[in-house]
Amino acid sequence: MGHWWPKKSLRWHANIEWGTCTIDMWDDFKREIERQFYLENVEYLARKKLKRLRHMGSIRDYVKEFSTLMLEIPDLAEKDLFFNFMDGLLPWDEQELQRHGVQDLASAMALAEQLVELRRNGPSRQRPYMNDYDNGGGDQEERSSTQEEGVVSP
């Protein structure tokens, strides 16, 4: 697949030189360029990748990959894009978007990006409260009982 476009570009240029390629309008030109240089199976492959795409790493990577793939599938309906996006999310993220009542792809993508900040600044990410026993000292028995109760001694 490494050298598919040089052959096509030479053939296309030759067709222009010989007068067998007549393009009068900009839309015709764009369509002809796409026909000559766009891989026939790009859309098919993008649909397969989109179907298999799952949010496994960062949400930003997922949104970026999803956006790239959706641009390669020009006729995919908004509802289908929204469904695929939501379906590929991790369960917690999908649940959060549903809880916020997201109904369209643009809102879902924007809120998904905000979830990164929510997680980063949320209570589960805060540094645990340190007590005197975290740096050593104190009685082992007393340390375990106060830590279990969540009590911090002065």
GROMACS .gro file of C-alpha atoms in nm:
model
  154
    1MET     CA    1   0.000   0.000   0.000
    2GLY     CA    2   0.305   0.223   0.019
    3HIS     CA    3   0.301   0.354  -0.340
    4TRP     CA    4  -0.064   0.365  -0.443
    5TRP     CA    5  -0.091   0.741  -0.493
    6PRO     CA    6   0.207   0.817  -0.724
    7LYS     CA    7   0.069   0.585  -0.993
    8LYS     CA    8  -0.278   0.735  -0.961
    9SER     CA    9  -0.146   1.091  -0.966
   10LEU     CA   10   0.055   1.025  -1.283
   11ARG     CA   11  -0.246   0.865  -1.451
   12TRP     CA   12  -0.469   1.154  -1.343
   13HIS     CA   13  -0.219   1.411  -1.470
   14ALA     CA   14  -0.190   1.224  -1.801
   15ASN     CA   15  -0.570   1.226  -1.837
   16ILE     CA   16  -0.567   1.604  -1.797
   17GLU     CA   17  -0.287   1.641  -2.053
   18TRP     CA   18  -0.468   1.421  -2.307
   19GLY     CA   19  -0.795   1.602  -2.253
   20THR     CA   20  -0.981   1.295  -2.130
   21CYS     CA   21  -1.044   1.453  -1.791
   22THR     CA   22  -1.272   1.754  -1.818
   23ILE     CA   23  -1.364   1.935  -1.501
   24ASP     CA   24  -1.570   2.252  -1.529
   25MET     CA   25  -1.690   2.310  -1.173
   26TRP     CA   26  -1.519   2.312  -0.831
   27ASP     CA   27  -1.751   2.038  -0.700
   28ASP     CA   28  -1.662   1.822  -1.000
   29PHE     CA   29  -1.294   1.882  -0.928
   30LYS     CA   30  -1.333   1.782  -0.561
   31ARG     CA   31  -1.530   1.472  -0.656
   32GLU     CA   32  -1.269   1.372  -0.914
   33ILE     CA   33  -0.981   1.424  -0.668
   34GLU     CA   34  -1.160   1.207  -0.411
   35ARG     CA   35  -1.235   0.943  -0.672
   36GLN     CA   36  -0.874   0.931  -0.787
   37PHE     CA   37  -0.690   0.949  -0.456
   38TYR     CA   38  -0.925   0.840  -0.178
   39LEU     CA   39  -0.874   0.478  -0.086
   40GLU     CA   40  -1.190   0.288  -0.169
   41ASN     CA   41  -1.205   0.109   0.162
   42VAL     CA   42  -1.123   0.401   0.396
   43GLU     CA   43  -1.486   0.448   0.494
   44TYR     CA   44  -1.537   0.075   0.540
   45LEU     CA   45  -1.227   0.046   0.759
   46ALA     CA   46  -1.330   0.352   0.960
   47ARG     CA   47  -1.673   0.196   1.023
   48LYS     CA   48  -1.507  -0.123   1.147
   49LYS     CA   49  -1.272   0.070   1.375
   50LEU     CA   50  -1.559   0.282   1.508
   51LYS     CA   51  -1.761  -0.029   1.583
   52ARG     CA   52  -1.470  -0.173   1.784
   53LEU     CA   53  -1.353   0.152   1.944
   54ARG     CA   54  -1.356   0.137   2.323
   55HIS     CA   55  -1.251   0.391   2.582
   56MET     CA   56  -0.955   0.214   2.742
   57GLY     CA   57  -0.701   0.489   2.810
   58SER     CA   58  -0.758   0.859   2.854
   59ILE     CA   59  -1.092   1.014   2.763
   60ARG     CA   60  -0.908   1.269   2.549
   61ASP     CA   61  -0.754   0.991   2.340
   62TYR     CA   62  -1.095   0.830   2.300
   63VAL     CA   63  -1.259   1.158   2.190
   64LYS     CA   64  -0.972   1.227   1.948
   65GLU     CA   65  -0.986   0.880   1.790
   66PHE     CA   66  -1.365   0.892   1.771
   67SER     CA   67  -1.353   1.234   1.602
   68THR     CA   68  -1.097   1.115   1.348
   69LEU     CA   69  -1.303   0.810   1.258
   70MET     CA   70  -1.633   0.995   1.233
   71LEU     CA   71  -1.482   1.237   0.981
   72GLU     CA   72  -1.398   0.942   0.757
   73ILE     CA   73  -1.764   0.831   0.753
   74PRO     CA   74  -1.952   1.118   0.591
   75ASP     CA   75  -2.300   0.964   0.583
   76LEU     CA   76  -2.324   0.834   0.940
   77ALA     CA   77  -2.634   0.976   1.109
   78GLU     CA   78  -2.600   1.195   1.419
   79LYS     CA   79  -2.802   0.947   1.627
   80ASP     CA   80  -2.571   0.663   1.526
   81LEU     CA   81  -2.263   0.870   1.606
   82PHE     CA   82  -2.405   0.957   1.948
   83PHE     CA   83  -2.494   0.593   2.019
   84ASN     CA   84  -2.150   0.468   1.914
   85PHE     CA   85  -1.975   0.733   2.123
   86MET     CA   86  -2.176   0.652   2.435
   87ASP     CA   87  -2.150   0.277   2.380
   88GLY     CA   88  -1.771   0.292   2.362
   89LEU     CA   89  -1.726   0.478   2.690
   90LEU     CA   90  -1.624   0.317   3.016
   91PRO     CA   91  -1.935   0.240   3.224
   92TRP     CA   92  -1.867   0.514   3.481
   93ASP     CA   93  -1.826   0.780   3.211
   94GLU     CA   94  -2.134   0.665   3.022
   95GLN     CA   95  -2.336   0.673   3.343
   96GLU     CA   96  -2.214   1.025   3.424
   97LEU     CA   97  -2.313   1.154   3.080
   98GLN     CA   98  -2.655   0.992   3.111
   99ARG     CA   99  -2.695   1.139   3.458
  100HIS     CA  100  -2.633   1.484   3.310
  101GLY     CA  101  -2.902   1.419   3.047
  102VAL     CA  102  -2.675   1.446   2.743
  103GLN     CA  103  -2.876   1.393   2.424
  104ASP     CA  104  -2.638   1.477   2.138
  105LEU     CA  105  -2.283   1.401   2.030
  106ALA     CA  106  -2.140   1.753   2.065
  107SER     CA  107  -2.262   1.780   2.425
  108ALA     CA  108  -2.144   1.428   2.505
  109MET     CA  109  -1.793   1.497   2.375
  110ALA     CA  110  -1.770   1.830   2.556
  111LEU     CA  111  -1.891   1.687   2.886
  112ALA     CA  112  -1.668   1.381   2.850
  113GLU     CA  113  -1.368   1.613   2.828
  114GLN     CA  114  -1.490   1.788   3.144
  115LEU     CA  115  -1.510   1.455   3.326
  116VAL     CA  116  -1.131   1.447   3.317
  117GLU     CA  117  -1.126   1.761   3.531
  118LEU     CA  118  -1.403   1.629   3.756
  119ARG     CA  119  -1.202   1.316   3.826
  120ARG     CA  120  -0.879   1.507   3.873
  121ASN     CA  121  -1.033   1.751   4.122
  122GLY     CA  122  -1.287   1.515   4.279
  123PRO     CA  123  -1.275   1.391   4.638
  124SER     CA  124  -1.133   1.052   4.545
  125ARG     CA  125  -0.820   1.222   4.408
  126GLN     CA  126  -0.750   1.438   4.711
  127ARG     CA  127  -0.446   1.355   4.917
  128PRO     CA  128  -0.539   1.153   5.224
  129TYR     CA  129  -0.527   1.338   5.553
  130MET     CA  130  -0.201   1.262   5.730
  131ASN     CA  131  -0.184   1.192   6.099
  132ASP     CA  132   0.111   1.180   6.338
  133TYR     CA  133   0.148   0.807   6.291
  134ASP     CA  134   0.219   0.829   5.918
  135ASN     CA  135   0.571   0.947   5.994
  136GLY     CA  136   0.645   0.679   6.251
  137GLY     CA  137   0.627   0.684   6.628
  138GLY     CA  138   0.333   0.605   6.846
  139ASP     CA  139   0.203   0.274   6.964
  140GLN     CA  140   0.125   0.017   6.689
  141GLU     CA  141  -0.202  -0.083   6.855
  142GLU     CA  142  -0.309   0.278   6.899
  143ARG     CA  143  -0.210   0.356   6.537
  144SER     CA  144  -0.424   0.083   6.385
  145SER     CA  145  -0.730   0.166   6.596
  146THR     CA  146  -0.717   0.538   6.519
  147GLN     CA  147  -0.657   0.478   6.149
  148GLU     CA  148  -0.950   0.240   6.128
  149GLU     CA  149  -1.180   0.495   6.288
  150GLY     CA  150  -1.041   0.774   6.074
  151VAL     CA  151  -0.947   0.969   6.385
  152VAL     CA  152  -0.653   1.200   6.367
  153SER     CA  153  -0.478   1.278   6.693
  154PRO     CA  154  -0.322   1.620   6.747
   0.00000   0.00000   0.00000
